[in-house]
CSV table of C-alpha atoms and ligand atoms in Angstrom, one decimal:
chain,number,residue,atom,x,y,z
H,1,MET,CA,24.2,-19.3,-7.5
H,2,PRO,CA,22.3,-16.1,-7.5
H,3,ARG,CA,23.0,-13.6,-4.7
H,4,PRO,CA,21.3,-14.7,-1.6
H,5,ILE,CA,18.8,-11.8,-1.4
H,6,GLN,CA,15.1,-12.7,-1.8
H,7,ALA,CA,11.7,-11.2,-1.2
H,8,LEU,CA,8.9,-13.5,0.1
H,9,ILE,CA,5.2,-12.8,-0.4
H,10,HIS,CA,3.1,-14.4,2.3
H,11,THR,CA,-0.2,-15.4,0.9
H,12,ASP,CA,-1.9,-16.5,4.1
H,13,ALA,CA,-1.1,-13.1,5.6
H,14,LEU,CA,-2.7,-11.4,2.6
H,15,ARG,CA,-5.9,-13.4,3.1
H,16,HIS,CA,-5.8,-12.7,6.8
H,17,ASN,CA,-5.4,-9.0,6.4
H,18,LEU,CA,-8.1,-8.7,3.9
H,19,ALA,CA,-10.4,-10.5,6.4
H,20,ARG,CA,-9.4,-7.9,9.0
H,21,ALA,CA,-10.3,-5.1,6.7
H,22,ARG,CA,-13.6,-6.7,6.0
H,23,ALA,CA,-14.3,-7.3,9.7
H,24,ALA,CA,-13.6,-3.6,10.4
H,25,ALA,CA,-16.4,-2.6,8.0
H,26,PRO,CA,-18.7,-5.6,7.9
H,27,ASP,CA,-21.5,-4.0,6.0
H,28,ALA,CA,-19.2,-2.5,3.3
H,29,LYS,CA,-17.9,-4.0,0.0
H,30,VAL,CA,-14.2,-4.1,-0.1
H,31,TRP,CA,-11.9,-2.8,-2.8
H,32,ALA,CA,-8.5,-4.5,-2.5
H,33,VAL,CA,-6.2,-1.7,-3.6
H,34,VAL,CA,-3.6,-3.2,-5.9
H,35,LYS,CA,-2.1,0.0,-7.5
H,36,ALA,CA,1.6,0.2,-7.9
H,37,ASN,CA,1.8,-3.5,-8.8
H,38,ALA,CA,0.0,-4.4,-5.5
H,39,TYR,CA,2.2,-2.1,-3.5
H,40,GLY,CA,5.3,-3.8,-4.9
H,41,HIS,CA,4.1,-7.3,-4.2
H,42,GLY,CA,3.1,-8.2,-7.8
H,43,ILE,CA,-0.5,-8.3,-8.9
H,44,GLU,CA,-0.2,-11.8,-10.2
H,45,ARG,CA,1.3,-13.0,-6.9
H,46,VAL,CA,-1.4,-11.5,-4.7
H,47,PHE,CA,-4.4,-12.2,-6.9
H,48,GLU,CA,-5.5,-15.6,-5.6
H,49,SER,CA,-5.2,-14.5,-2.0
H,50,LEU,CA,-7.2,-11.3,-2.6
H,51,ARG,CA,-9.9,-12.7,-4.9
H,52,GLY,CA,-12.2,-12.7,-1.9
H,53,ALA,CA,-12.4,-8.9,-2.3
H,54,ASP,CA,-15.4,-7.4,-4.0
H,55,GLY,CA,-13.2,-5.6,-6.5
H,56,PHE,CA,-9.8,-4.4,-7.3
H,57,ALA,CA,-8.8,-0.7,-7.3
H,58,LEU,CA,-5.8,0.5,-9.2
H,59,LEU,CA,-4.8,3.2,-11.5
H,60,ASP,CA,-2.8,1.9,-14.4
H,61,LEU,CA,-4.9,0.7,-17.4
H,62,ALA,CA,-2.2,-1.9,-18.0
H,63,GLU,CA,-2.7,-3.2,-14.5
H,64,ALA,CA,-6.4,-3.4,-15.1
H,65,GLU,CA,-5.8,-5.5,-18.2
H,66,ARG,CA,-3.6,-7.8,-16.1
H,67,VAL,CA,-6.3,-8.3,-13.5
H,68,ARG,CA,-8.8,-9.1,-16.3
H,69,ALA,CA,-6.2,-11.5,-17.8
H,70,LEU,CA,-6.1,-13.4,-14.5
H,71,GLY,CA,-9.8,-14.2,-15.1
H,72,TRP,CA,-11.3,-11.6,-12.7
H,73,ARG,CA,-14.8,-10.7,-14.0
H,74,GLY,CA,-15.9,-8.6,-11.0
H,75,PRO,CA,-15.5,-4.8,-10.5
H,76,ILE,CA,-12.2,-3.0,-11.3
H,77,LEU,CA,-11.9,0.7,-10.4
H,78,LEU,CA,-9.5,3.2,-11.9
H,79,LEU,CA,-8.8,5.4,-9.0
H,80,GLU,CA,-7.6,8.3,-11.1
H,81,GLY,CA,-10.1,7.7,-13.9
H,82,VAL,CA,-9.0,7.9,-17.5
H,83,PHE,CA,-6.0,9.9,-18.7
H,84,ASP,CA,-7.1,10.3,-22.3
H,85,PRO,CA,-10.4,10.0,-24.2
H,86,ARG,CA,-9.2,6.8,-25.9
H,87,ASP,CA,-8.9,5.1,-22.5
H,88,LEU,CA,-12.7,5.0,-22.4
H,89,GLU,CA,-12.6,2.4,-25.2
H,90,LEU,CA,-10.8,0.1,-22.9
H,91,CYS,CA,-13.2,0.9,-20.0
H,92,SER,CA,-16.1,-0.1,-22.3
H,93,ARG,CA,-14.3,-3.2,-23.6
H,94,LEU,CA,-13.1,-4.5,-20.1
H,95,GLY,CA,-16.1,-3.1,-18.1
H,96,LEU,CA,-13.8,-0.9,-16.0
H,97,TRP,CA,-15.4,1.5,-13.5
H,98,HIS,CA,-13.6,4.8,-13.3
H,99,VAL,CA,-13.3,7.8,-11.1
H,100,VAL,CA,-14.3,11.2,-12.6
H,101,HIS,CA,-12.5,14.0,-10.9
H,102,GLU,CA,-12.1,16.6,-13.6
H,103,THR,CA,-14.4,18.4,-16.1
H,104,ARG,CA,-12.5,17.1,-19.1
H,105,GLN,CA,-13.3,13.5,-18.1
H,106,ILE,CA,-17.0,14.4,-18.3
H,107,ASP,CA,-16.5,16.0,-21.7
H,108,TRP,CA,-14.7,12.9,-22.9
H,109,LEU,CA,-17.5,10.6,-21.6
H,110,ALA,CA,-20.1,12.8,-23.3
H,111,MET,CA,-18.4,12.2,-26.6
H,112,HIS,CA,-17.7,8.5,-26.0
H,113,LYS,CA,-19.7,6.1,-28.2
H,114,THR,CA,-20.7,2.9,-26.2
H,115,HIS,CA,-23.5,0.5,-25.9
H,116,ALA,CA,-22.5,-0.4,-22.4
H,117,PRO,CA,-23.0,2.6,-20.0
H,118,HIS,CA,-20.3,3.1,-17.4
H,119,ARG,CA,-20.2,3.0,-13.7
H,120,VAL,CA,-18.4,6.1,-12.5
H,121,PHE,CA,-17.2,7.3,-9.1
H,122,LEU,CA,-17.5,11.1,-8.9
H,123,LYS,CA,-14.8,12.4,-6.7
H,124,MET,CA,-15.1,15.3,-4.4
H,125,ASN,CA,-12.1,17.4,-3.2
H,126,SER,CA,-13.3,17.7,0.4
H,127,GLY,CA,-10.0,19.1,1.6
H,128,MET,CA,-7.2,17.0,0.4
H,129,ASN,CA,-6.7,19.3,-2.6
H,130,ARG,CA,-5.3,16.6,-4.9
H,131,LEU,CA,-8.1,15.3,-7.1
H,132,GLY,CA,-11.8,16.1,-7.3
H,133,PHE,CA,-14.5,18.7,-7.8
H,134,THR,CA,-14.8,21.3,-5.1
H,135,PRO,CA,-18.0,21.0,-3.0
H,136,GLU,CA,-19.3,24.1,-4.9
H,137,ALA,CA,-18.8,22.4,-8.3
H,138,TYR,CA,-19.7,18.9,-7.2
H,139,ARG,CA,-23.5,18.9,-7.6
H,140,ALA,CA,-23.3,20.4,-11.1
H,141,ALA,CA,-20.8,17.7,-12.1
H,142,TRP,CA,-23.2,15.1,-10.7
H,143,ALA,CA,-26.1,16.5,-12.6
H,144,ARG,CA,-24.1,16.5,-15.9
H,145,LEU,CA,-23.0,12.9,-15.4
H,146,ASP,CA,-26.5,11.9,-14.5
H,147,ALA,CA,-27.9,13.3,-17.7
H,148,LEU,CA,-25.4,11.3,-19.9
H,149,PRO,CA,-26.6,8.2,-21.6
H,150,GLN,CA,-23.0,6.9,-21.3
H,151,VAL,CA,-23.4,6.8,-17.5
H,152,GLU,CA,-25.3,4.0,-15.8
H,153,GLU,CA,-24.6,4.7,-12.1
H,154,ILE,CA,-22.8,7.3,-10.0
H,155,THR,CA,-21.0,6.5,-6.8
H,156,LEU,CA,-19.8,9.3,-4.6
H,157,ILE,CA,-16.2,9.2,-3.5
H,158,THR,CA,-13.8,11.3,-1.5
H,159,HIS,CA,-10.4,10.8,0.1
H,160,PHE,CA,-9.3,11.8,3.6
H,161,SER,CA,-6.0,13.5,4.2
H,162,ASP,CA,-5.8,12.8,8.0
H,163,ALA,CA,-7.6,9.6,8.7
H,164,ASP,CA,-4.4,8.3,10.3
H,165,GLY,CA,-3.8,11.2,12.6
H,166,PRO,CA,-5.1,13.6,15.2
H,167,ARG,CA,-6.9,15.9,12.7
H,168,GLY,CA,-9.1,13.0,11.8
H,169,ILE,CA,-11.9,13.1,9.2
H,170,ALA,CA,-14.6,15.2,10.9
H,171,SER,CA,-14.3,18.4,8.8
H,172,GLN,CA,-13.9,16.6,5.5
H,173,LEU,CA,-16.7,14.2,6.3
H,174,ALA,CA,-19.0,17.1,7.4
H,175,LEU,CA,-18.4,18.9,4.1
H,176,PHE,CA,-18.9,15.7,2.1
H,177,ASN,CA,-22.1,14.8,3.9
H,178,ALA,CA,-23.5,18.3,3.7
H,179,THR,CA,-22.9,18.5,-0.1
H,180,THR,CA,-24.2,15.0,-0.9
H,181,GLN,CA,-26.9,14.4,1.6
H,182,ASP,CA,-29.8,14.2,-0.9
H,183,LEU,CA,-27.8,12.7,-3.7
H,184,PRO,CA,-28.6,9.1,-4.4
H,185,GLY,CA,-26.0,6.4,-4.9
H,186,GLU,CA,-23.4,4.5,-3.0
H,187,ARG,CA,-20.5,6.1,-1.2
H,188,SER,CA,-16.8,5.2,-1.1
H,189,LEU,CA,-14.8,7.1,1.6
H,190,ALA,CA,-12.5,5.0,3.5
H,191,ASN,CA,-8.8,4.0,3.0
H,192,SER,CA,-7.1,1.7,5.5
H,193,ALA,CA,-6.8,4.3,8.2
H,194,ALA,CA,-10.4,5.5,7.9
H,195,THR,CA,-11.6,1.9,7.8
H,196,LEU,CA,-9.7,0.7,10.8
H,197,ARG,CA,-9.9,3.9,12.9
H,198,HIS,CA,-13.2,5.3,12.0
H,199,MET,CA,-15.4,2.4,11.0
H,200,GLY,CA,-14.2,-0.7,12.8
H,201,ALA,CA,-15.0,-2.1,16.2
H,202,HIS,CA,-11.8,-0.4,17.4
H,203,GLY,CA,-12.9,2.7,15.5
H,204,GLU,CA,-12.5,5.9,17.4
H,205,SER,CA,-15.8,7.2,16.0
H,206,ALA,CA,-17.6,4.0,16.5
H,207,PRO,CA,-20.4,3.4,17.3
H,208,GLY,CA,-22.2,5.7,15.0
H,209,ALA,CA,-18.9,6.5,13.3
H,210,GLY,CA,-19.7,10.2,13.2
H,211,GLY,CA,-21.8,9.8,10.1
H,212,LEU,CA,-19.1,7.8,8.1
H,213,ARG,CA,-21.0,5.8,5.7
H,214,SER,CA,-18.8,4.0,3.2
H,215,ASP,CA,-20.5,1.4,1.1
H,216,TRP,CA,-17.2,0.6,-0.5
H,217,VAL,CA,-14.0,0.8,1.6
H,218,ARG,CA,-10.6,1.0,-0.1
H,219,PRO,CA,-8.0,-0.6,2.1
H,220,GLY,CA,-4.5,-0.7,0.6
H,221,ILE,CA,-1.7,-0.7,3.2
H,222,ALA,CA,-3.6,-2.7,5.8
H,223,VAL,CA,-4.0,-5.5,3.3
H,224,TYR,CA,-0.2,-5.5,3.0
H,225,GLY,CA,0.1,-5.9,6.8
H,226,SER,CA,1.2,-2.5,7.8
H,227,ALA,CA,-0.4,-0.3,10.4
H,228,PRO,CA,-1.8,2.8,8.6
H,229,ASP,CA,-1.3,4.9,11.8
H,230,TYR,CA,2.1,3.7,13.0
H,231,PRO,CA,3.6,4.6,15.4
H,232,GLU,CA,0.4,5.4,17.3
H,233,HIS,CA,-0.6,1.8,16.7
H,234,ASP,CA,1.4,-1.0,15.3
H,235,ALA,CA,0.4,-3.9,13.1
H,236,THR,CA,-0.2,-6.2,16.0
H,237,HIS,CA,-2.7,-3.7,17.5
H,238,TRP,CA,-4.8,-4.1,14.3
H,239,ASP,CA,-4.0,-7.8,14.1
H,240,LEU,CA,-2.3,-7.4,10.7
H,241,ARG,CA,0.4,-9.8,9.5
H,242,PRO,CA,3.4,-9.0,7.3
H,243,THR,CA,2.9,-9.9,3.7
H,244,MET,CA,6.4,-9.2,2.5
H,245,THR,CA,9.7,-10.4,3.9
H,246,LEU,CA,13.0,-9.0,2.6
H,247,ARG,CA,15.7,-11.6,3.4
H,248,SER,CA,19.3,-12.1,2.6
H,249,ARG,CA,22.5,-13.6,4.1
H,250,LEU,CA,25.8,-12.6,5.5
H,251,ILE,CA,28.5,-12.8,2.8
H,252,GLY,CA,31.3,-11.6,5.0
H,253,VAL,CA,32.3,-10.9,8.6
H,254,GLN,CA,34.9,-8.4,10.0
H,255,GLN,CA,36.4,-8.2,13.4
H,256,LEU,CA,36.8,-4.6,14.3
H,257,GLN,CA,39.1,-3.1,17.0
H,258,VAL,CA,38.1,0.0,18.9
H,259,GLY,CA,38.3,3.0,16.6
H,260,ASP,CA,38.0,1.1,13.4
H,261,THR,CA,35.5,2.5,11.0
H,262,VAL,CA,33.0,0.9,8.6
H,263,GLY,CA,32.1,1.6,5.0
H,264,TYR,CA,32.0,4.7,2.9
H,265,GLY,CA,32.6,7.9,4.7
H,266,SER,CA,33.7,6.0,7.7
H,267,ALA,CA,30.3,6.8,9.1
H,268,PHE,CA,30.5,4.3,11.9
H,269,THR,CA,33.4,4.0,14.4
H,270,ALA,CA,33.6,0.9,16.6
H,271,PRO,CA,33.3,2.0,20.3
H,272,GLN,CA,34.8,-1.3,21.3
H,273,ALA,CA,36.1,-4.5,19.7
H,274,MET,CA,33.2,-6.0,17.8
H,275,ARG,CA,32.2,-8.3,15.0
H,276,ILE,CA,30.2,-6.9,12.1
H,277,GLY,CA,28.4,-8.8,9.4
H,278,VAL,CA,28.3,-7.8,5.7
H,279,VAL,CA,24.9,-8.4,4.2
H,280,ALA,CA,24.1,-8.9,0.5
H,281,CYS,CA,21.6,-6.1,0.3
H,282,GLY,CA,22.1,-2.5,-0.8
H,283,TYR,CA,20.3,0.4,-2.2
H,284,ALA,CA,20.3,-1.2,-5.7
H,285,ASP,CA,18.0,-3.8,-4.1
H,286,GLY,CA,15.6,-1.1,-2.9
H,287,TYR,CA,16.9,-0.9,0.6
H,288,MET,CA,17.0,2.8,1.7
H,289,ARG,CA,20.4,4.4,1.4
H,290,VAL,CA,19.3,7.0,4.0
H,291,ALA,CA,18.7,4.3,6.7
H,292,PRO,CA,21.0,5.4,9.5
H,293,THR,CA,23.1,3.4,12.0
H,294,GLY,CA,20.6,1.9,14.4
H,295,THR,CA,18.0,0.9,11.9
H,296,PRO,CA,16.7,-2.5,13.1
H,297,VAL,CA,17.7,-5.8,11.4
H,298,LEU,CA,17.4,-9.4,12.4
H,299,VAL,CA,20.3,-11.8,12.1
H,300,ASP,CA,19.4,-15.4,12.6
H,301,GLY,CA,16.1,-14.0,14.0
H,302,VAL,CA,17.9,-11.9,16.6
H,303,ARG,CA,17.3,-8.2,16.6
H,304,THR,CA,20.3,-6.1,16.0
H,305,ARG,CA,21.1,-2.9,14.0
H,306,LEU,CA,22.6,-1.5,10.9
H,307,VAL,CA,25.9,0.2,11.3
H,308,GLY,CA,27.6,2.6,8.8
H,309,ARG,CA,26.4,3.6,5.4
H,310,VAL,CA,24.3,1.5,3.1
H,311,SER,CA,26.1,1.0,-0.2
H,312,MET,CA,24.8,-0.2,-3.6
H,313,ASP,CA,25.0,-3.9,-3.0
H,314,MET,CA,25.9,-4.3,0.7
H,315,LEU,CA,25.2,-3.1,4.1
H,316,THR,CA,26.8,-3.9,7.5
H,317,VAL,CA,25.3,-5.0,10.8
H,318,ASP,CA,26.4,-5.2,14.4
H,319,LEU,CA,26.8,-8.9,15.4
H,320,GLU,CA,27.2,-8.2,19.1
H,321,PRO,CA,23.5,-8.7,20.1
H,322,VAL,CA,23.6,-12.0,18.2
H,323,ARG,CA,26.6,-13.1,20.2
H,324,GLN,CA,24.9,-12.0,23.4
H,325,ALA,CA,21.9,-14.2,22.4
H,326,GLY,CA,24.3,-17.2,22.4
H,327,LEU,CA,24.5,-17.5,18.6
H,328,THR,CA,27.5,-17.4,16.4
H,329,ALA,CA,26.6,-15.5,13.2
H,330,ASP,CA,28.8,-16.2,10.3
H,331,VAL,CA,28.9,-16.2,6.5
H,332,GLY,CA,25.6,-17.7,5.4
H,333,SER,CA,23.6,-16.5,8.5
H,334,GLU,CA,20.1,-15.4,7.6
H,335,VAL,CA,19.4,-11.7,7.7
H,336,THR,CA,15.9,-10.3,7.7
H,337,LEU,CA,15.7,-6.7,6.6
H,338,TRP,CA,11.9,-6.6,7.3
H,339,GLY,CA,9.2,-9.2,7.7
H,340,ARG,CA,9.4,-12.7,9.2
H,341,ALA,CA,12.6,-14.6,10.0
H,342,SER,CA,12.8,-18.4,9.8
H,343,ASN,CA,12.6,-18.6,13.6
H,344,GLY,CA,9.3,-16.8,13.5
H,345,ALA,CA,10.6,-13.5,14.8
H,346,VAL,CA,9.0,-10.5,13.1
H,347,LEU,CA,10.6,-7.2,12.2
H,348,ALA,CA,7.8,-4.8,11.4
H,349,ILE,CA,8.3,-3.0,8.1
H,350,ASP,CA,6.8,0.1,9.8
H,351,GLU,CA,9.6,0.2,12.3
H,352,VAL,CA,12.3,-0.1,9.6
H,353,ALA,CA,10.6,2.6,7.5
H,354,ARG,CA,10.4,5.0,10.4
H,355,ALA,CA,14.0,4.5,11.3
H,356,ALA,CA,14.8,5.7,7.7
H,357,GLY,CA,12.3,8.6,7.9
H,358,THR,CA,9.8,7.1,5.6
H,359,LEU,CA,6.7,4.9,5.4
H,360,SER,CA,6.2,1.2,4.7
H,361,TYR,CA,4.5,2.1,1.4
H,362,GLU,CA,7.7,3.4,0.0
H,363,LEU,CA,9.8,0.3,1.1
H,364,MET,CA,7.3,-2.1,-0.4
H,365,CYS,CA,7.2,-0.3,-3.7
H,366,ALA,CA,10.9,0.1,-3.9
H,367,VAL,CA,12.1,-3.5,-3.9
H,368,ALA,CA,14.2,-3.6,-7.0
H,369,PRO,CA,13.5,-5.9,-10.0
H,370,ARG,CA,16.8,-7.6,-9.5
H,371,VAL,CA,15.5,-9.1,-6.2
H,372,PRO,CA,14.1,-12.6,-6.8
H,373,VAL,CA,10.6,-13.0,-5.4
H,374,GLU,CA,9.1,-16.2,-4.0
H,375,VAL,CA,5.5,-16.8,-3.1
H,376,ALA,CA,5.2,-18.5,0.3
H,377,ASP,CA,2.4,-19.4,2.7
I,1,PLP,C1,-8.1,7.1,-3.6
I,1,PLP,C2,-7.3,6.1,-2.8
I,1,PLP,N1,-8.0,5.2,-2.1
I,1,PLP,C3,-7.5,4.3,-1.3
I,1,PLP,C4,-6.1,4.3,-1.2
I,1,PLP,C5,-5.5,3.2,-0.3
I,1,PLP,O1,-4.8,3.9,0.8
I,1,PLP,P1,-4.1,3.1,2.0
I,1,PLP,O2,-3.1,2.3,1.3
I,1,PLP,O3,-3.6,4.1,2.9
I,1,PLP,O4,-5.2,2.2,2.6
I,1,PLP,C6,-5.3,5.2,-1.8
I,1,PLP,C7,-3.9,5.2,-1.7
I,1,PLP,O5,-3.1,6.2,-1.8
I,1,PLP,C8,-6.0,6.2,-2.7
I,1,PLP,O6,-5.2,7.1,-3.3
């Protein structure tokens, strides 16, 4: 028998969440963002559920090839563009659309020999200061691209640094709009947070959305069922459902007396006599070693907490709340690290991530290759 740990991918939830993103921006086309192997879910596993999107956005050329190999003939966008002039060959061959954020990428395009002109997304650095042309350089870059026979169409794109928080998008949006107002072409501005908070029916800037026009929205994390602005809002607020469950079982139980300690560094001391469960899940499975005592866990669908340090292959949980719920957890009992328990109880990945001082994105991406993955409804 393999170790009892398992990740489940919930295809119905993926479909549902994509529909939520679309409903938040009903006039926009939707990129399903599937970079980082579909945020750790596996491109091949999510593909069928997300093929209702208008395109797939990612950044690895190998991932683009995988999406084409699945039979997708629609748009694919390389969010960081090409990394090398030779990558343009693949763009021509597979019909990939690509971001242009750097002068060198324009130079490479100008030298590229192709019969099929490219669709490019010209990126503005409107304040994030990661990728893109400054507003001062943007129009010259646009004019250069526009003059190239290798370029068929230019879409204008930028990325917000604070769409999920109180700073919001106003200053970046104002800069973007001022710089681009008379430029033709479609716009792509909104990630999950901008789509839900600033475009949707719930949107803080709706109606009118403060001039946020995004012909293509780029939701990632919302598609994977996590609230982009947790803890201000949780996934239920946005009607998003978990798409990934990390589940395991108890492989041991210990009866502690008051003063007994648990695990490496004796990081937890029993304040009273209590049972603890030993779970087949550790940091080598992708669970966060830094998760402290108190991080929520479900045992047999009952909410309890991690106690002591997470080790490579195991972690330990308090079984008292399970007993108080009238259940007797024992070896073989189901443990839900995040996602949906068999009894339907949900432990939001956002809550687990926050307890460990990180974000759901990191947890999803970190599930280790040794964890078997099953595709479920
Ligand atoms: C350019 C770009 N667009 C969209 C996304 C999707 O963001 P989110 O997962 O927050 O919706 C990302 C993710 O980092 C990104 O880099």
